[in-house]
Short mmCIF file of C-alpha atoms in Angstrom, two decimals:
data_model
loop_
_atom_site.label_atom_id
_atom_site.label_comp_id
_atom_site.label_asym_id
_atom_site.label_seq_id
_atom_site.Cartn_x
_atom_site.Cartn_y
_atom_site.Cartn_z
CA UNK A 186 -24.62 -23.05 -30.81
CA UNK A 187 -24.25 -19.87 -28.72
CA UNK A 188 -26.02 -16.77 -30.38
CA UNK A 189 -23.61 -14.58 -32.19
CA UNK A 190 -21.87 -11.69 -30.20
CA UNK A 191 -24.15 -8.11 -30.66
CA UNK A 192 -21.63 -5.88 -32.78
CA UNK A 193 -21.18 -2.93 -30.34
CA UNK A 194 -20.66 0.21 -32.15
CA UNK A 195 -17.88 2.51 -31.69
CA UNK A 196 -17.93 5.63 -29.50
CA UNK A 197 -17.98 9.10 -31.43
CA UNK A 198 -14.47 10.58 -32.07
CA UNK A 199 -12.75 12.08 -29.20
CA UNK A 200 -11.97 16.03 -29.08
CA UNK A 201 -8.44 16.76 -29.15
CA UNK A 202 -6.85 16.62 -25.88
CA UNK A 203 -5.96 19.96 -24.23
CA UNK A 204 -4.38 18.35 -21.50
CA UNK A 205 -1.12 19.95 -20.37
CA UNK A 206 1.67 17.57 -20.36
CA UNK A 207 4.11 18.88 -18.23
CA UNK A 208 2.09 18.90 -14.92
CA UNK A 209 -0.36 16.45 -13.13
CA UNK A 210 -3.80 17.39 -14.22
CA UNK A 211 -6.54 18.10 -12.49
CA UNK A 212 -8.74 15.16 -13.75
CA UNK A 213 -5.90 12.88 -12.77
CA UNK A 214 -5.67 14.69 -9.11
CA UNK A 215 -8.98 13.84 -8.55
CA UNK A 216 -8.68 10.31 -9.89
CA UNK A 217 -5.98 9.48 -7.72
CA UNK A 218 -7.75 11.15 -4.73
CA UNK A 219 -10.40 8.62 -5.51
CA UNK A 220 -7.55 5.42 -4.87
CA UNK A 221 -6.50 7.35 -1.95
CA UNK A 222 -10.02 7.11 -0.49
CA UNK A 223 -10.20 2.99 -1.03
CA UNK A 224 -6.78 2.48 0.06
CA UNK A 225 -6.65 -0.57 2.02
CA UNK A 226 -10.21 -1.79 1.27
CA UNK A 227 -9.64 -3.43 -1.95
CA UNK A 228 -6.80 -5.93 -1.31
CA UNK A 229 -5.56 -8.21 -3.44
CA UNK A 230 -6.59 -5.75 -5.83
CA UNK A 231 -4.81 -2.28 -6.49
CA UNK A 232 -6.44 0.87 -5.30
CA UNK A 233 -7.66 2.31 -8.21
CA UNK A 234 -9.44 5.68 -8.78
CA UNK A 235 -11.48 6.95 -11.85
CA UNK A 236 -12.82 10.31 -12.90
CA UNK A 237 -15.57 10.47 -16.04
CA UNK A 238 -15.41 13.83 -17.84
CA UNK A 239 -17.58 15.40 -20.33
CA UNK A 240 -17.35 19.06 -21.58
CA UNK A 241 -15.04 20.25 -18.90
CA UNK A 242 -17.27 18.73 -15.87
CA UNK A 243 -17.24 15.50 -13.80
CA UNK A 244 -19.95 13.37 -15.04
CA UNK A 245 -18.97 10.43 -12.73
CA UNK A 246 -16.35 9.32 -10.34
CA UNK A 247 -15.03 6.71 -7.81
CA UNK A 248 -12.74 4.00 -6.54
CA UNK A 249 -12.28 0.23 -6.49
CA UNK A 250 -14.80 -1.82 -4.30
CA UNK A 251 -14.03 -4.56 -2.16
CA UNK A 252 -12.46 -7.50 -4.14
CA UNK A 253 -15.47 -9.56 -5.86
CA UNK A 254 -17.14 -6.01 -6.36
CA UNK A 255 -17.36 -3.12 -8.94
CA UNK A 256 -13.93 -1.63 -10.32
CA UNK A 257 -13.30 2.19 -10.18
CA UNK A 258 -14.38 2.25 -13.71
CA UNK A 259 -18.03 0.94 -13.34
CA UNK A 260 -18.48 2.88 -10.26
CA UNK A 261 -17.80 5.99 -12.19
CA UNK A 262 -20.06 4.96 -15.30
CA UNK A 263 -22.74 3.70 -12.92
CA UNK A 264 -22.31 7.33 -10.97
CA UNK A 265 -23.02 9.04 -14.43
CA UNK A 266 -25.62 6.98 -15.37
CA UNK A 267 -27.58 7.23 -12.05
CA UNK A 268 -26.71 10.82 -11.46
CA UNK A 269 -29.51 13.64 -12.42
CA UNK A 270 -29.85 14.16 -16.25
CA UNK A 271 -27.59 11.02 -16.56
CA UNK A 272 -27.80 8.00 -18.60
CA UNK A 273 -25.86 6.41 -21.80
CA UNK A 274 -26.34 9.45 -23.80
CA UNK A 275 -24.63 11.46 -21.57
CA UNK A 276 -21.53 8.86 -21.03
CA UNK A 277 -21.06 8.74 -24.98
CA UNK A 278 -18.07 10.68 -25.96
CA UNK A 279 -16.80 11.30 -22.43
CA UNK A 280 -13.30 10.84 -21.29
CA UNK A 281 -12.09 8.54 -18.74
CA UNK A 282 -9.28 9.53 -16.13
CA UNK A 283 -7.95 6.16 -14.43
CA UNK A 284 -5.03 5.66 -12.28
CA UNK A 285 -4.18 2.12 -13.75
CA UNK A 286 -4.68 0.14 -17.03
CA UNK A 287 -8.54 -1.02 -16.84
CA UNK A 288 -8.60 -4.95 -17.01
CA UNK A 289 -9.33 -7.02 -19.95
CA UNK A 290 -9.98 -10.26 -18.47
CA UNK A 291 -12.61 -12.01 -16.49
CA UNK A 292 -12.03 -12.65 -13.00
CA UNK A 293 -14.52 -12.21 -9.97
CA UNK A 294 -15.69 -9.19 -12.04
CA UNK A 295 -16.27 -8.51 -15.56
CA UNK A 296 -13.69 -6.59 -17.87
CA UNK A 297 -13.62 -3.19 -17.06
CA UNK A 298 -12.25 -2.44 -20.75
CA UNK A 299 -15.56 -3.96 -22.71
CA UNK A 300 -17.60 -1.71 -19.97
CA UNK A 301 -16.25 1.21 -21.12
CA UNK A 302 -16.49 0.38 -24.89
CA UNK A 303 -20.33 -0.86 -24.24
CA UNK A 304 -20.89 2.58 -22.78
CA UNK A 305 -19.51 4.72 -25.63
CA UNK A 306 -16.96 6.22 -23.92
CA UNK A 307 -14.82 7.99 -26.49
CA UNK A 308 -11.20 8.55 -24.61
CA UNK A 309 -9.39 6.97 -21.83
CA UNK A 310 -6.24 8.83 -20.20
CA UNK A 311 -4.27 6.32 -18.11
CA UNK A 312 -1.57 7.33 -15.47
CA UNK A 313 0.25 3.93 -15.72
CA UNK A 314 0.07 0.27 -17.30
CA UNK A 315 -0.83 -2.71 -15.18
CA UNK A 316 2.01 -5.31 -14.88
CA UNK A 317 0.15 -7.90 -14.23
CA UNK A 318 0.27 -10.44 -17.22
CA UNK A 319 -3.38 -11.08 -17.32
CA UNK A 320 -3.89 -7.16 -18.04
CA UNK A 321 -0.55 -6.06 -19.22
CA UNK A 322 -1.44 -3.87 -22.35
CA UNK A 323 -4.39 -6.07 -23.25
CA UNK A 324 -6.80 -3.64 -21.27
CA UNK A 325 -5.33 -0.84 -23.65
CA UNK A 326 -5.30 -2.83 -26.85
CA UNK A 327 -9.10 -3.69 -26.56
CA UNK A 328 -10.22 -0.33 -26.23
CA UNK A 329 -8.02 0.86 -29.29
CA UNK A 330 -9.45 -2.15 -31.08
CA UNK A 331 -13.02 -0.55 -30.39
CA UNK A 332 -11.83 3.07 -31.67
CA UNK A 333 -11.10 4.56 -28.38
CA UNK A 334 -8.54 6.97 -28.03
CA UNK A 335 -6.09 5.94 -25.21
CA UNK A 336 -3.24 8.29 -23.70
CA UNK A 337 -0.92 6.74 -21.23
CA UNK A 338 1.20 9.30 -19.26
CA UNK A 339 4.85 8.82 -20.74
CA UNK A 340 7.61 7.84 -18.38
CA UNK A 341 9.05 10.50 -15.80
CA UNK A 342 5.78 12.65 -16.38
CA UNK A 343 4.08 13.58 -13.11
CA UNK A 344 1.17 11.50 -13.55
CA UNK A 345 3.48 8.40 -14.29
CA UNK A 346 5.77 9.29 -11.48
CA UNK A 347 2.93 9.70 -9.14
CA UNK A 348 1.50 6.08 -10.27
CA UNK A 349 4.72 4.43 -9.89
CA UNK A 350 4.96 5.92 -6.39
CA UNK A 351 1.27 5.10 -5.46
CA UNK A 352 1.56 1.52 -6.94
CA UNK A 353 5.31 0.65 -5.85
CA UNK A 354 3.86 -1.94 -3.49
CA UNK A 355 1.12 -3.62 -6.38
CA UNK A 356 3.89 -3.52 -8.82
CA UNK A 357 6.42 -5.33 -6.38
CA UNK A 358 3.73 -8.12 -5.05
CA UNK A 359 3.04 -8.66 -9.19
CA UNK A 360 6.69 -9.03 -9.67
CA UNK A 361 7.83 -10.97 -6.72
CA UNK A 362 4.79 -13.14 -5.75
CA UNK A 363 5.23 -11.36 -2.00
CA UNK A 364 4.71 -8.20 -0.50
CA UNK A 365 7.51 -5.53 -0.56
CA UNK A 366 9.10 -5.57 3.29
CA UNK A 367 10.06 -1.86 4.52
CA UNK A 368 12.14 -2.27 7.84
CA UNK A 369 12.37 1.01 10.09
CA UNK A 370 14.51 1.55 13.11
CA UNK A 371 15.19 4.30 15.31
CA UNK A 372 18.67 4.52 16.86
CA UNK A 373 20.98 6.96 18.96
CA UNK A 374 24.57 7.56 18.20
CA UNK A 375 25.62 4.40 19.80
CA UNK A 376 23.05 2.05 18.17
CA UNK A 377 20.67 1.82 21.15
CA UNK A 378 16.91 1.73 20.91
CA UNK A 379 15.94 3.06 24.76
CA UNK A 380 17.88 4.16 27.25
CA UNK A 381 17.35 1.11 29.08
CA UNK A 382 15.28 -2.23 28.37
CA UNK A 383 11.75 -1.92 28.92
CA UNK A 384 11.67 2.00 29.27
CA UNK A 385 9.93 3.97 26.65
CA UNK A 386 12.41 6.70 25.08
CA UNK A 387 11.63 9.26 22.51
CA UNK A 388 14.36 9.15 20.17
CA UNK A 389 13.44 11.04 17.07
CA UNK A 390 12.44 14.86 16.49
CA UNK A 391 9.49 15.89 14.50
CA UNK A 392 10.75 15.80 10.85
CA UNK A 393 11.72 11.63 11.59
CA UNK A 394 8.23 11.32 13.15
CA UNK A 395 6.51 12.96 9.72
CA UNK A 396 8.67 10.41 7.70
CA UNK A 397 7.54 7.45 9.81
CA UNK A 398 3.75 8.72 9.23
CA UNK A 399 4.47 8.86 5.57
CA UNK A 400 5.83 5.07 5.40
CA UNK A 401 2.45 4.08 7.54
CA UNK A 402 0.31 6.01 4.91
CA UNK A 403 1.81 4.25 2.14
CA UNK A 404 1.99 0.73 3.91
CA UNK A 405 -1.25 -1.92 3.80
CA UNK A 406 -0.24 -3.27 7.35
CA UNK A 407 2.11 -2.45 10.04
CA UNK A 408 3.87 -5.09 12.12
CA UNK A 409 4.81 -4.69 15.76
CA UNK A 410 5.67 -6.76 18.68
CA UNK A 411 3.74 -7.06 21.74
CA UNK A 412 6.39 -5.61 23.89
CA UNK A 413 6.46 -2.60 21.57
CA UNK A 414 2.39 -2.29 22.00
CA UNK A 415 2.75 -2.74 26.15
CA UNK A 416 6.03 -0.04 26.75
CA UNK A 417 5.56 2.51 23.97
CA UNK A 418 1.61 2.45 23.39
CA UNK A 419 2.12 3.68 19.81
CA UNK A 420 -1.42 4.47 17.83
CA UNK A 421 0.48 3.73 14.62
CA UNK A 422 -1.63 5.91 12.57
CA UNK A 423 -0.30 8.49 9.73
CA UNK A 424 -1.78 11.37 11.62
CA UNK A 425 0.89 13.78 11.19
CA UNK A 426 1.07 13.07 7.00
CA UNK A 427 -3.14 11.97 6.56
CA UNK A 428 -4.35 9.26 4.66
CA UNK A 429 -6.07 6.06 5.61
CA UNK A 430 -4.69 3.86 8.52
CA UNK A 431 -2.94 0.98 7.71
CA UNK A 432 -4.11 -2.72 9.14
CA UNK A 433 -1.68 -3.26 12.59
CA UNK A 434 -0.31 -6.77 12.83
CA UNK A 435 0.67 -7.83 16.85
CA UNK A 436 3.14 -10.53 16.89
CA UNK A 437 2.85 -11.52 20.80
CA UNK A 438 3.04 -14.49 23.02
CA UNK A 439 0.78 -13.16 25.50
CA UNK A 440 -2.09 -14.88 26.57
CA UNK A 441 -3.96 -11.74 27.81
CA UNK A 442 -4.07 -8.41 25.85
CA UNK A 443 -3.82 -4.75 27.44
CA UNK A 444 -6.88 -3.34 25.80
CA UNK A 445 -5.97 0.18 27.22
CA UNK A 446 -3.36 0.16 24.32
CA UNK A 447 -4.18 2.58 21.42
CA UNK A 448 -4.02 -0.17 18.91
CA UNK A 449 -6.83 -2.38 20.39
CA UNK A 450 -9.23 0.67 19.91
CA UNK A 451 -12.51 -0.09 18.53
CA UNK A 452 -12.60 3.48 16.81
CA UNK A 453 -9.15 3.61 15.24
CA UNK A 454 -10.11 3.26 11.60
CA UNK A 455 -8.31 -0.29 10.61
CA UNK A 456 -8.30 -3.59 11.38
CA UNK A 457 -6.01 -4.79 14.38
CA UNK A 458 -4.87 -8.42 14.23
CA UNK A 459 -3.16 -10.27 16.98
CA UNK A 460 -0.83 -13.06 15.41
CA UNK A 461 -0.03 -15.46 18.39
CA UNK A 462 0.13 -19.16 19.40
CA UNK A 463 -3.04 -19.32 21.29
CA UNK A 464 -6.19 -16.91 20.92
CA UNK A 465 -5.88 -14.25 23.92
CA UNK A 466 -8.32 -15.00 26.52
CA UNK A 467 -9.70 -11.31 26.27
CA UNK A 468 -9.51 -11.00 22.30
CA UNK A 469 -12.24 -7.99 21.37
CA UNK A 470 -14.64 -9.01 19.27
CA UNK A 471 -13.24 -6.23 16.63
CA UNK A 472 -9.84 -7.60 16.68
CA UNK A 473 -8.77 -10.49 14.33
CA UNK A 474 -6.46 -13.31 15.52
CA UNK A 475 -4.20 -15.46 13.47
CA UNK A 476 -2.62 -18.59 14.92
CA UNK A 477 0.92 -19.20 14.67
CA UNK A 478 1.73 -22.97 14.07
CA UNK A 479 5.60 -22.69 14.22
CA UNK A 480 5.86 -25.39 11.97
CA UNK A 481 8.01 -23.38 9.84
CA UNK A 482 10.58 -20.31 10.32
CA UNK A 483 8.66 -17.39 11.88
CA UNK A 484 9.04 -14.97 8.65
CA UNK A 485 7.99 -17.96 6.28
CA UNK A 486 4.80 -18.11 8.39
CA UNK A 487 4.32 -14.42 8.41
CA UNK A 488 4.85 -14.48 4.55
CA UNK A 489 1.93 -17.04 4.58
CA UNK A 490 -0.20 -14.37 6.69
CA UNK A 491 0.70 -11.48 4.44
CA UNK A 492 -0.23 -13.72 1.39
CA UNK A 493 -3.73 -14.80 2.69
CA UNK A 494 -4.59 -11.16 3.60
CA UNK A 495 -3.22 -9.86 0.28
CA UNK A 496 -0.83 -7.32 1.58
CA UNK A 497 1.44 -5.34 -1.12
CA UNK A 498 3.38 -3.72 1.51
CA UNK A 499 4.25 -4.06 4.92
CA UNK A 500 6.32 -1.83 7.40
CA UNK A 501 8.31 -3.66 10.19
CA UNK A 502 8.49 -1.33 12.78
CA UNK A 503 9.81 -3.15 15.71
CA UNK A 504 11.00 -4.32 17.99
CA UNK A 505 14.15 -6.15 17.51
CA UNK A 506 12.49 -9.46 18.06
CA UNK A 507 10.30 -8.42 15.15
CA UNK A 508 12.86 -6.88 12.62
CA UNK A 509 15.45 -9.09 13.44
CA UNK A 510 14.00 -12.33 11.88
CA UNK A 511 13.15 -10.68 8.55
CA UNK A 512 16.98 -8.89 8.36
CA UNK A 513 18.40 -12.46 9.05
CA UNK A 514 16.23 -13.93 6.08
CA UNK A 515 16.96 -11.47 3.87
CA UNK A 516 13.57 -10.82 3.72
CA UNK A 517 14.21 -6.75 3.73
CA UNK A 518 13.72 -4.67 0.71
CA UNK A 519 14.11 -1.27 1.81
CA UNK A 520 15.81 -0.18 5.39
CA UNK A 521 15.34 3.04 6.78
CA UNK A 522 17.75 3.49 9.61
CA UNK A 523 17.19 7.03 11.63
CA UNK A 524 19.66 8.06 13.88
CA UNK A 525 19.16 10.58 16.67
CA UNK A 526 21.82 12.98 17.90
CA UNK A 527 22.23 11.34 21.74
CA UNK A 528 23.89 8.66 23.61
CA UNK A 529 22.33 5.80 25.45
CA UNK A 530 25.06 3.69 27.08
CA UNK A 531 22.69 1.73 29.20
CA UNK A 532 20.32 0.86 26.40
CA UNK A 533 19.89 -2.08 24.37
CA UNK A 534 21.48 -2.26 20.99
CA UNK A 535 19.03 -2.89 17.78
CA UNK A 536 21.35 -5.17 16.23
CA UNK A 537 22.25 -7.65 18.87
CA UNK A 538 20.57 -10.57 17.34
CA UNK A 539 21.66 -9.97 13.64
CA UNK A 540 23.97 -12.62 12.04
CA UNK A 541 27.31 -11.17 10.32
CA UNK A 542 25.53 -11.73 6.67
CA UNK A 543 22.31 -9.96 7.36
CA UNK A 544 23.53 -6.84 5.31
CA UNK A 545 24.75 -8.94 2.42
CA UNK A 546 21.37 -8.25 0.50
CA UNK A 547 21.34 -4.44 0.86
CA UNK A 548 23.38 -1.64 -0.54
CA UNK A 549 23.30 1.92 0.56
CA UNK A 550 21.38 4.33 -0.96
CA UNK A 551 21.44 7.88 0.54
CA UNK A 552 21.66 9.82 3.73
CA UNK A 553 18.94 12.34 4.33
CA UNK A 554 18.84 15.07 7.10
CA UNK A 555 15.43 14.88 9.18
CA UNK A 556 15.66 17.99 11.19
CA UNK A 557 18.51 17.02 13.97
CA UNK A 558 18.34 13.48 12.89
CA UNK A 559 19.77 11.61 9.94
CA UNK A 560 17.99 8.86 7.66
CA UNK A 561 20.21 6.26 6.29
CA UNK A 562 18.14 4.46 3.33
CA UNK A 563 19.31 1.09 2.51
CA UNK A 564 17.69 -1.05 -0.72
CA UNK A 565 17.46 -4.63 -1.62
CA UNK A 566 21.00 -5.05 -3.88
CA UNK A 567 20.11 -5.77 -7.69
CA UNK A 568 20.65 -9.20 -9.02
CA UNK A 569 23.23 -7.65 -11.51
CA UNK A 570 25.44 -5.74 -8.61
#
């Protein structure tokens, strides 16, 4: 018979919260900053940030480590333990600010909620519940049963809105079992994507480029075609907005890569993955390869790649041979169509390969001016509409 579990003493009572409710507090801002630093490194787990505070000072902080390693809460606790003058006595009575509900189940790691209880944390302030059925509400319940005060940012509050934006892809992935697919297309007034076939053409202005870089900063991966890489040589980083570069997926049939293209740089800061029927002859060691079997429709095979790599959100940037299969299959959850004030009568139409019913799953959301360009946003139609 196993030995009875030793009773864990509860933490001392937490002091009354002085957190202003109308703003995103300093401590929660720091927690989201920690989450931002690990974004893209934690898949399939969400990127979580945590900050441990005692007597108005940060005593531990951190973000989730790669899958199978410590979660953000554990990193913050360990930081407080090993810091000068650290230890459990310093942690007892502290408040933890965390961007997502602490987990309560055994997976590849032990429950974070139990670690917080054992460490004597007095209070947990969370930006948002975790919708994962293994966690949802259970982490908060475990903490409360142990006498820990739990505060959850209310719907509509700055912290909650920040979390719902930051974790939009993760929430979608939990609910739907696949990543959120975002398609972004730039066109001229007459619906063209270039001046002539095979010719690099700058369509949009600075504000539209800033918008696109924001989409890249939020995605786990950016999918492009080999022709786009060869003709436009995009770097596909969020350099204008800041943030960690997403992984780049290059869909190609080429047997040889042009290694002078920016996406194949050894120093780009994130992995590049070539998806093709055969391994390119000159594939560098720092570039991954995924084989296309073509035993099922292309989009379904790509979804299997996304699932294997744990992506929560994928941005499809083009070209036409890449975005058209997603639109035709009804596997687009948001379409961002940017129109530039120019006419390109000799160019290729962006919708040339689309079926008549491609737009049925989508509904118009809004127009937004982006400098001299216009953004039209479409979202997946709700089941009730």
